[in-house]
Coordinates of C-alpha atoms in Angstrom, one line a residue:
M25 CA 29.2 27.7 49.9
H26 CA 29.7 30.0 46.9
D27 CA 26.3 29.0 45.5
E28 CA 24.5 31.3 47.9
L29 CA 26.8 34.2 47.1
F30 CA 26.2 33.9 43.4
A31 CA 22.5 33.5 43.9
R32 CA 22.4 36.8 45.8
A33 CA 24.5 38.4 43.2
H34 CA 22.1 37.3 40.4
A35 CA 19.1 38.5 42.4
W36 CA 20.7 41.9 42.9
L37 CA 21.6 42.0 39.2
A38 CA 18.0 41.3 38.2
E39 CA 16.7 44.5 39.9
D40 CA 19.7 46.9 39.5
P41 CA 18.3 49.9 37.5
D42 CA 21.7 51.2 36.5
P43 CA 23.3 49.8 33.2
E44 CA 26.8 50.7 34.5
T45 CA 26.6 48.8 37.7
R46 CA 24.7 46.0 36.1
D47 CA 27.5 45.5 33.6
E48 CA 30.1 45.7 36.4
L49 CA 28.4 43.1 38.4
A50 CA 27.7 40.8 35.5
K51 CA 31.5 40.8 34.7
L52 CA 32.3 39.9 38.3
I53 CA 29.9 37.0 38.2
E54 CA 31.1 35.8 34.9
A55 CA 34.8 35.9 36.1
R56 CA 33.7 34.2 39.3
E57 CA 35.5 36.9 41.4
V58 CA 34.5 35.3 44.7
T59 CA 36.6 37.6 47.0
E60 CA 35.4 40.8 45.4
L61 CA 31.7 39.6 45.3
A62 CA 32.0 38.5 49.0
D63 CA 33.1 42.0 49.9
R64 CA 30.3 43.6 48.0
F65 CA 27.7 41.3 49.5
A66 CA 29.2 41.2 53.0
G67 CA 26.3 43.3 54.2
T68 CA 24.4 46.4 53.4
L69 CA 25.9 49.9 53.5
Q70 CA 24.7 51.0 56.9
F71 CA 22.4 54.0 57.2
G72 CA 23.5 56.0 60.3
T73 CA 23.7 59.5 61.7
A74 CA 25.9 60.5 58.7
G75 CA 23.3 59.0 56.4
L76 CA 25.1 56.8 53.9
R77 CA 28.7 57.1 52.7
G78 CA 30.8 54.6 50.8
E79 CA 32.6 53.5 47.7
L80 CA 30.7 53.6 44.4
G81 CA 30.0 50.3 42.8
A82 CA 27.6 47.4 42.3
G83 CA 26.1 45.5 45.3
P84 CA 24.5 46.2 48.6
N85 CA 27.8 47.1 50.3
R86 CA 28.5 50.0 47.8
M87 CA 26.9 53.3 46.9
N88 CA 24.8 52.9 43.8
R89 CA 21.3 53.7 42.5
A90 CA 19.7 50.5 44.0
V91 CA 21.0 51.4 47.5
V92 CA 19.9 55.0 47.1
I93 CA 16.4 54.1 45.9
R94 CA 16.0 51.9 49.0
A95 CA 17.3 54.7 51.2
A96 CA 14.9 57.2 49.7
A97 CA 12.0 54.8 50.1
G98 CA 12.9 54.2 53.7
L99 CA 13.1 58.0 54.4
A100 CA 9.7 58.5 52.7
A101 CA 8.1 55.8 54.8
Y102 CA 9.6 57.3 57.9
L103 CA 8.3 60.8 57.0
K104 CA 4.8 59.5 56.3
K105 CA 4.8 57.5 59.6
H106 CA 5.6 60.7 61.4
G107 CA 2.7 62.6 59.9
R108 CA 4.6 64.3 57.0
A109 CA 2.7 62.8 54.1
G110 CA 2.4 65.4 51.3
G111 CA 5.2 67.5 52.7
L112 CA 8.1 68.9 50.7
V113 CA 11.5 67.2 50.4
V114 CA 14.2 69.3 48.9
I115 CA 17.2 67.6 47.3
G116 CA 20.7 68.9 46.6
Y117 CA 23.7 67.3 45.1
D118 CA 27.4 67.9 44.4
A119 CA 29.5 67.3 41.3
R120 CA 30.7 63.8 42.2
H121 CA 30.2 60.7 40.0
K122 CA 26.6 59.7 40.1
S123 CA 25.4 62.6 42.3
A124 CA 22.9 63.9 39.8
D125 CA 21.5 60.4 39.2
F126 CA 21.1 59.8 43.0
A127 CA 19.3 63.1 43.4
R128 CA 16.9 62.3 40.5
D129 CA 16.2 58.9 41.9
T130 CA 15.4 60.4 45.3
A131 CA 13.0 62.8 43.6
T132 CA 11.2 60.0 41.8
V133 CA 10.9 57.9 45.0
M134 CA 9.5 60.9 47.0
T135 CA 7.0 61.7 44.3
G136 CA 5.9 58.1 44.1
A137 CA 5.4 58.0 47.8
G138 CA 3.0 61.0 47.7
L139 CA 5.5 63.6 49.0
R140 CA 6.4 66.7 47.1
A141 CA 10.0 66.8 45.8
A142 CA 12.1 69.7 44.7
V143 CA 15.6 69.4 43.3
L144 CA 18.1 72.2 43.4
P145 CA 18.9 73.5 39.9
R146 CA 22.5 72.4 39.6
P147 CA 25.4 71.1 41.8
L148 CA 25.6 73.5 44.7
P149 CA 27.3 73.7 48.2
T150 CA 25.7 71.7 50.9
P151 CA 24.9 74.8 53.0
V152 CA 22.6 76.0 50.2
L153 CA 20.6 72.8 50.7
A154 CA 20.6 73.2 54.5
F155 CA 19.3 76.8 53.9
A156 CA 16.7 75.7 51.4
I157 CA 15.0 73.3 53.9
R158 CA 14.2 76.1 56.3
H159 CA 13.6 78.7 53.5
L160 CA 11.0 76.5 51.7
G161 CA 9.4 75.0 54.8
A162 CA 10.4 71.5 53.8
V163 CA 9.8 68.5 56.0
A164 CA 13.2 67.0 55.1
G165 CA 16.2 67.5 52.9
V166 CA 18.7 65.2 51.2
E167 CA 22.2 66.2 50.1
V168 CA 24.0 63.8 47.8
T169 CA 27.7 64.3 48.7
A170 CA 30.7 62.5 50.1
S171 CA 32.1 65.8 51.2
H172 CA 35.9 65.5 51.2
N173 CA 36.2 61.7 50.8
P174 CA 38.2 60.2 47.9
P175 CA 36.9 60.3 44.3
R176 CA 35.6 56.7 44.4
D177 CA 33.1 57.6 47.2
N178 CA 29.7 59.1 47.3
G179 CA 27.2 59.7 50.1
Y180 CA 23.7 60.6 51.1
K181 CA 23.1 63.1 54.0
V182 CA 19.6 63.5 55.5
Y183 CA 18.2 66.5 57.2
L184 CA 14.8 66.9 58.9
G185 CA 12.6 70.0 58.8
D186 CA 14.5 72.0 61.3
G187 CA 17.3 72.1 58.8
S188 CA 19.8 70.1 60.9
Q189 CA 21.1 66.6 60.2
I190 CA 19.4 63.6 61.7
V191 CA 20.3 62.2 65.1
P192 CA 19.2 59.1 67.0
P193 CA 16.7 57.7 67.1
A194 CA 15.6 59.0 63.7
D195 CA 18.6 57.2 62.0
A196 CA 17.7 53.8 63.4
E197 CA 14.0 54.3 62.5
I198 CA 14.9 55.2 58.9
A199 CA 17.3 52.3 58.8
A200 CA 14.5 50.0 59.9
E201 CA 12.2 51.3 57.2
I202 CA 15.0 50.7 54.6
D203 CA 15.4 47.1 55.8
A204 CA 11.6 46.6 55.4
I205 CA 11.7 47.2 51.7
A206 CA 11.5 43.8 50.0
A207 CA 12.0 44.5 46.3
L208 CA 12.9 47.5 44.3
A209 CA 9.9 46.8 42.0
D210 CA 7.7 47.6 45.0
V211 CA 9.0 51.2 45.1
P212 CA 6.9 53.4 42.8
R213 CA 9.1 55.7 40.7
P214 CA 7.1 57.9 38.3
E215 CA 8.8 59.5 35.3
E216 CA 7.7 63.0 36.3
G217 CA 6.0 65.0 39.0
W218 CA 8.8 66.6 40.9
E219 CA 10.0 70.2 40.6
V220 CA 13.4 71.4 39.5
L221 CA 14.0 74.6 41.4
G222 CA 15.2 77.8 39.7
E223 CA 17.9 80.2 40.8
D224 CA 15.6 81.9 43.3
V225 CA 16.8 79.6 46.1
P226 CA 20.5 80.0 45.5
D227 CA 19.8 83.8 45.2
A228 CA 17.9 83.8 48.5
Y229 CA 20.9 82.0 50.1
L230 CA 23.2 84.6 48.7
A231 CA 21.0 87.5 50.0
R232 CA 21.2 85.9 53.4
T233 CA 25.0 85.7 53.5
D234 CA 25.0 89.5 53.9
A235 CA 23.6 89.0 57.4
V236 CA 26.9 87.6 58.7
L237 CA 28.8 90.8 58.1
A238 CA 28.6 94.0 60.1
P239 CA 27.1 97.0 58.2
G240 CA 29.9 99.3 57.0
S241 CA 32.7 97.0 58.1
A242 CA 36.1 97.0 56.5
R243 CA 36.2 94.8 53.3
T244 CA 39.8 95.3 52.1
A245 CA 41.5 91.9 52.7
R246 CA 42.7 90.2 49.5
T247 CA 42.3 86.5 49.2
V248 CA 43.5 83.5 47.2
Y249 CA 40.7 80.9 46.9
T250 CA 40.6 77.2 46.0
A251 CA 37.4 75.2 45.5
M252 CA 39.4 72.0 45.7
H253 CA 37.7 70.7 42.5
G254 CA 34.3 71.0 44.2
V255 CA 31.2 73.1 43.8
G256 CA 32.1 76.2 46.0
K257 CA 33.5 78.6 43.4
D258 CA 30.5 80.3 41.9
T259 CA 28.6 80.7 45.2
L260 CA 31.7 82.0 47.0
L261 CA 32.6 84.5 44.3
A262 CA 29.0 85.8 44.2
A263 CA 29.0 86.2 48.0
F264 CA 32.3 88.0 48.0
A265 CA 31.1 90.3 45.1
R266 CA 27.9 91.1 47.0
A267 CA 29.9 91.9 50.1
G268 CA 32.3 94.2 48.2
F269 CA 35.5 92.3 49.0
P270 CA 38.3 92.3 46.4
E271 CA 37.7 89.5 43.9
P272 CA 39.5 86.4 45.1
V273 CA 42.4 85.1 43.0
L274 CA 41.5 81.6 42.0
V275 CA 43.7 78.5 42.2
A276 CA 43.0 77.9 38.5
E277 CA 43.9 74.2 38.5
Q278 CA 41.3 73.5 41.2
A279 CA 38.6 76.0 40.4
E280 CA 36.2 73.9 38.4
P281 CA 34.2 70.9 39.6
D282 CA 36.0 67.6 38.7
P283 CA 34.8 64.4 40.3
D284 CA 38.3 62.8 39.9
F285 CA 40.0 65.5 42.0
P286 CA 43.2 65.1 39.8
T287 CA 45.5 67.5 41.7
V288 CA 45.1 66.1 45.2
A289 CA 45.5 62.7 46.9
F290 CA 42.5 63.5 49.1
P291 CA 40.3 66.5 48.4
N292 CA 40.4 67.7 52.0
P293 CA 42.3 70.9 52.9
E294 CA 43.6 69.2 56.1
E295 CA 45.4 66.4 54.2
P296 CA 49.1 66.8 53.5
G297 CA 49.7 68.4 50.0
A298 CA 46.1 69.4 49.4
M299 CA 47.0 73.1 49.8
D300 CA 50.3 73.1 47.9
L301 CA 48.8 74.7 44.7
A302 CA 47.0 77.3 46.9
F303 CA 50.3 78.2 48.6
A304 CA 52.1 78.4 45.2
T305 CA 49.3 80.8 43.9
A306 CA 49.6 82.9 47.1
R307 CA 53.4 83.2 46.7
E308 CA 52.7 84.8 43.3
A309 CA 49.7 86.9 44.2
G310 CA 50.7 88.1 47.7
P311 CA 47.2 88.1 49.3
D312 CA 46.3 88.7 52.9
L313 CA 45.0 85.2 53.4
I314 CA 44.1 82.0 51.6
I315 CA 40.6 80.5 51.8
A316 CA 39.8 76.9 50.8
N317 CA 36.5 75.1 50.7
D318 CA 36.2 71.3 50.7
P319 CA 34.4 69.9 47.6
D320 CA 30.8 70.5 48.9
A321 CA 31.9 73.8 50.5
D322 CA 30.5 73.2 54.0
R323 CA 34.0 73.5 55.4
C324 CA 36.4 76.4 55.3
A325 CA 40.2 76.3 55.6
V326 CA 42.3 79.4 56.2
A327 CA 46.0 79.9 55.6
V328 CA 48.1 82.9 56.6
R329 CA 51.6 84.2 56.0
D330 CA 53.8 83.2 58.9
G331 CA 57.3 84.4 58.7
G332 CA 58.6 83.8 55.1
D333 CA 55.9 81.4 53.9
W334 CA 52.3 80.3 54.3
R335 CA 50.8 77.9 56.8
M336 CA 47.3 76.5 57.4
L337 CA 45.6 77.7 60.6
R338 CA 44.2 74.9 62.6
G339 CA 40.4 74.6 62.8
D340 CA 40.7 75.4 66.5
E341 CA 42.6 78.6 65.7
V342 CA 39.9 79.8 63.2
G343 CA 37.2 78.7 65.6
A344 CA 38.7 81.0 68.3
L345 CA 39.3 83.9 65.9
L346 CA 35.7 83.9 64.7
A347 CA 34.4 83.6 68.3
A348 CA 36.6 86.6 69.3
H349 CA 35.3 88.6 66.3
L350 CA 31.7 87.9 67.1
V351 CA 32.2 88.8 70.8
R352 CA 33.8 92.1 69.7
R353 CA 30.8 92.8 67.5
G354 CA 28.5 92.3 70.5
A355 CA 27.0 88.9 69.5
R356 CA 24.5 87.4 72.0
G357 CA 23.4 83.8 72.3
A358 CA 25.1 80.4 73.0
F359 CA 28.5 79.4 71.7
A360 CA 28.9 75.7 71.1
E361 CA 31.5 73.2 70.0
S362 CA 32.1 69.5 70.0
I363 CA 34.1 67.7 72.7
V364 CA 37.1 67.2 70.3
S365 CA 37.5 71.0 69.8
S366 CA 39.6 73.4 71.8
S367 CA 38.5 74.4 75.3
L368 CA 39.5 78.0 74.4
L369 CA 36.0 78.6 73.1
G370 CA 34.7 78.0 76.6
R371 CA 37.1 80.5 78.0
I372 CA 36.1 83.2 75.4
A373 CA 32.4 82.6 76.0
E374 CA 32.8 82.7 79.8
K375 CA 34.7 86.0 79.8
A376 CA 32.0 87.5 77.5
G377 CA 29.3 86.3 79.8
L378 CA 27.8 84.0 77.0
P379 CA 26.2 80.6 77.4
Y380 CA 28.5 77.8 76.3
E381 CA 27.8 74.2 75.4
E382 CA 29.9 71.1 74.6
T383 CA 28.3 68.5 72.4
L384 CA 29.2 65.2 70.7
T385 CA 31.1 65.3 67.5
G386 CA 29.3 66.5 64.4
F387 CA 27.1 69.5 63.5
K388 CA 24.0 67.3 63.9
W389 CA 24.6 67.9 67.6
I390 CA 26.0 71.4 67.6
A391 CA 23.1 72.7 65.6
R392 CA 20.6 71.5 68.2
V393 CA 22.1 73.7 71.0
E394 CA 19.3 75.9 72.4
G395 CA 19.8 79.6 71.5
L396 CA 22.8 78.9 69.3
R397 CA 24.6 81.9 68.0
Y398 CA 27.9 80.4 66.9
G399 CA 29.2 76.8 66.7
Y400 CA 32.3 75.3 65.4
E401 CA 34.2 72.0 65.2
E402 CA 38.0 71.6 64.8
A403 CA 37.5 69.8 61.4
L404 CA 37.2 73.2 59.7
G405 CA 33.4 73.4 60.3
Y406 CA 31.8 76.7 61.4
C407 CA 28.2 77.7 61.8
V408 CA 28.1 81.5 61.9
D409 CA 24.4 82.1 60.9
P410 CA 22.4 79.4 62.6
D411 CA 19.1 81.1 61.8
G412 CA 19.8 80.8 58.1
V413 CA 21.9 77.6 57.9
R414 CA 21.7 75.2 60.8
D415 CA 24.9 73.3 59.8
K416 CA 28.5 74.1 59.0
D417 CA 28.8 76.6 56.1
G418 CA 32.1 77.2 54.4
I419 CA 30.8 80.2 52.4
T420 CA 29.6 82.4 55.3
A421 CA 32.6 81.4 57.4
A422 CA 34.9 82.6 54.6
L423 CA 33.0 85.9 54.5
L424 CA 33.3 86.4 58.3
I425 CA 37.1 85.5 58.5
T426 CA 37.8 87.8 55.6
E427 CA 35.9 90.6 57.4
L428 CA 38.0 90.0 60.5
A429 CA 41.2 90.0 58.4
S430 CA 40.1 93.3 56.8
Q431 CA 39.4 94.9 60.2
L432 CA 42.8 93.8 61.5
K433 CA 44.4 95.0 58.3
E434 CA 43.0 98.5 58.9
E435 CA 44.6 98.4 62.3
G436 CA 47.9 97.3 60.9
R437 CA 47.5 93.8 62.5
T438 CA 47.0 90.2 61.3
L439 CA 45.1 87.1 62.3
L440 CA 48.3 85.8 64.0
D441 CA 48.5 89.0 66.1
L442 CA 44.9 88.4 67.4
L443 CA 45.8 84.7 68.2
D444 CA 48.7 86.0 70.3
D445 CA 46.4 88.3 72.2
L446 CA 44.0 85.4 72.9
A447 CA 46.9 83.3 74.1
V448 CA 47.9 86.0 76.6
E449 CA 44.4 86.6 77.7
H450 CA 43.2 83.0 78.1
G451 CA 46.4 80.8 78.1
L452 CA 48.1 79.3 75.0
H453 CA 45.7 76.5 73.8
A454 CA 47.7 74.3 71.5
T455 CA 46.0 71.4 69.7
D456 CA 47.1 68.5 67.5
Q457 CA 45.7 65.3 66.2
L458 CA 46.9 61.7 65.9
S459 CA 45.0 60.3 63.0
V460 CA 45.5 56.7 61.8
R461 CA 43.9 55.6 58.5
V462 CA 43.4 51.9 58.2
E463 CA 42.4 49.4 55.5
D464 CA 41.3 46.9 58.2
L465 CA 38.6 48.4 60.4
S466 CA 39.2 45.7 63.1
L467 CA 42.5 47.5 63.9
I468 CA 40.4 50.5 65.2
A469 CA 38.2 48.3 67.4
A470 CA 41.4 46.5 68.7
A471 CA 43.0 49.9 69.6
M472 CA 39.9 51.0 71.5
R473 CA 39.7 47.7 73.3
R474 CA 43.3 47.9 74.3
L475 CA 42.9 51.4 75.7
R476 CA 39.8 50.3 77.7
E477 CA 41.5 47.1 79.1
Q478 CA 44.9 48.6 79.8
P479 CA 44.2 52.3 80.2
P480 CA 47.2 54.6 80.4
T481 CA 47.9 56.3 83.8
Q482 CA 50.0 59.1 82.4
L483 CA 50.9 60.7 79.0
A484 CA 54.1 62.8 78.5
G485 CA 54.8 62.5 82.2
L486 CA 51.5 64.2 83.0
A487 CA 49.2 62.2 85.3
I488 CA 45.7 61.3 84.0
T489 CA 43.5 62.9 86.6
R490 CA 40.2 61.7 85.0
A491 CA 39.5 58.9 82.5
E492 CA 36.0 58.7 81.0
D493 CA 34.6 56.0 78.8
L494 CA 32.0 57.9 76.7
T495 CA 30.0 54.8 75.8
Q496 CA 28.5 55.3 79.3
G497 CA 27.4 58.9 78.4
T498 CA 27.9 61.8 80.9
D499 CA 25.5 64.1 82.7
R500 CA 25.8 66.4 79.6
L501 CA 26.4 64.0 76.7
P502 CA 24.6 61.0 75.3
P503 CA 26.6 57.8 74.9
T504 CA 29.2 57.6 72.1
D505 CA 32.2 55.3 71.2
G506 CA 35.0 57.4 72.7
L507 CA 37.5 57.9 75.5
R508 CA 38.3 61.2 77.2
Y509 CA 41.4 61.7 79.4
T510 CA 41.9 64.8 81.5
L511 CA 45.5 65.6 82.5
D512 CA 47.0 68.4 84.4
G513 CA 47.1 71.1 81.7
A514 CA 46.1 68.8 78.9
R515 CA 43.2 66.9 77.4
V516 CA 42.9 63.9 75.0
V517 CA 39.8 62.4 73.2
V518 CA 40.1 59.2 71.3
R519 CA 37.3 58.1 68.9
P520 CA 36.7 56.1 65.7
S521 CA 35.8 58.5 62.8
G522 CA 32.1 58.4 61.8
T523 CA 32.8 58.9 58.1
E524 CA 36.2 57.5 57.3
P525 CA 38.3 54.4 58.2
K526 CA 40.3 56.3 60.7
L527 CA 41.1 56.3 64.4
K528 CA 41.2 59.9 65.6
C529 CA 42.9 61.2 68.7
Y530 CA 42.5 64.9 69.6
L531 CA 45.1 66.4 71.8
E532 CA 45.2 69.8 73.6
V533 CA 47.7 71.3 76.0
V534 CA 47.2 74.6 77.8
I535 CA 50.1 76.7 78.9
P536 CA 49.6 79.9 81.0
V537 CA 51.2 82.9 79.4
A538 CA 51.5 86.3 81.2
T539 CA 53.0 88.5 78.5
H540 CA 53.6 88.4 74.7
T541 CA 57.3 87.9 75.3
E542 CA 56.6 84.5 76.9
L543 CA 54.8 83.2 73.8
P544 CA 57.8 81.7 71.8
V545 CA 58.9 79.6 74.8
A546 CA 55.3 78.6 75.6
R547 CA 54.9 77.5 71.9
T548 CA 58.0 75.3 72.1
T549 CA 56.9 73.8 75.4
A550 CA 53.4 73.1 73.9
R551 CA 54.8 71.5 70.8
D552 CA 57.2 69.2 72.7
R553 CA 54.4 68.2 75.1
L554 CA 52.0 67.4 72.2
T555 CA 54.7 65.3 70.5
A556 CA 55.3 63.4 73.7
I557 CA 51.5 62.8 74.3
K558 CA 51.2 61.6 70.7
R559 CA 54.1 59.1 71.2
D560 CA 52.8 57.8 74.5
L561 CA 49.2 57.5 73.3
S562 CA 50.3 55.7 70.1
N563 CA 52.2 53.2 72.3
A564 CA 49.2 52.7 74.7
A565 CA 46.8 52.1 71.8
G566 CA 49.2 49.9 69.9
I567 CA 48.9 51.9 66.7

């Protein structure tokens, strides 16, 4: 039985182009590490709508140069099949382990396939790559990043020529082309022929960031900024300097790129403890707000002083604040969000007389909304300049929220004051998340199955008035693995994460509020109701 496993491992070893992973695999074979080898050869890292993402290491079920070369070759074959032969593919990368290698490998494969390849000059934010695709008229783009995943991971995100990430059926078609590649030796990889771009593309991106701000707007808010050991610092500082904001105070321990992310358990501003150093810096510096990017700077977190200390704003709170700011500035066009984000955006858009769309989770869907002016997702993703970057962008979002904070500061008000106003105007929309990280992915499938076979009839004493299995799709949404429950004054969406081993449950309660004096009681009621929904949902799902 093990003979076949070792034969496959030897075959992989023979064509692995990377000395590091070759050495790693050779040692596993020599030590006859059957369990570890079985995991690495349990299948192939699957190419889907998030591209590739997984743990670095040798073997087909890990992220490595051999897997990336196959992915690039599959993408090249797909592009040629769709009449894009000779087109430009632009490639960006972050500062994670192996990112520069994977970017170079992609460039060699594209060049060998007869496409033109251009690599960004250095590790840069993902939104710079998304911008470059449209700016350079590319037929596709690749960003080598695992965003906010743990240090041991890397990933491979694919965009098509419209500057937005792939959606079905392109993902399945690319995956089929990858599967059709027999041997790595069949993939031409010349030693030269691609272009390494200069600073003109990052400079053009920076010039475009000015477009998100209103001419002559207040620019007085002071910030503390953390790059979370990622690639955001230089681009954000340059954008803030261009805009004329006070120079952000850096969280020094997290300012420079470091693929090991030494100060955080997970380099994601949403994770417990990730913002502790930023809070400590803010207690010393006394800014108006804290801005954090995730490692590839496509997400933006915001923290504010609340009472005597600092707290993170939820993605839904920032999403509503930016929407209200754009409405006040007279923005026209569609506002869009994913189904797991707060319904408050719909209320704001409706009152402003603006089109509103709800999409599946992910900016690959939000970015495709016709006439998009603003889109956001509760996981700290905001698209505030869709004509420039058709994806979430943590740099321009940071500029826009700092402009809003500056404007409110001039009025003697804060972001929290504006949130209070929105609650009185539209009802208090309180959101929370039940997120369960697992080692064994079958636990997620079991929880989804249990909810489908024994669906709850009520949560927190609120009757479920409508239960939707989203695998069937709706009149507005294509099919996806998820469940949506509508309750009287509440909403719950349950879905497996597309990028991490997590089951995610998104909760929202809405409490009508007539005056500002009712807000404290409404917040307590909302918090208690969310806690009860979380408890009952956890029991129903068996997690």
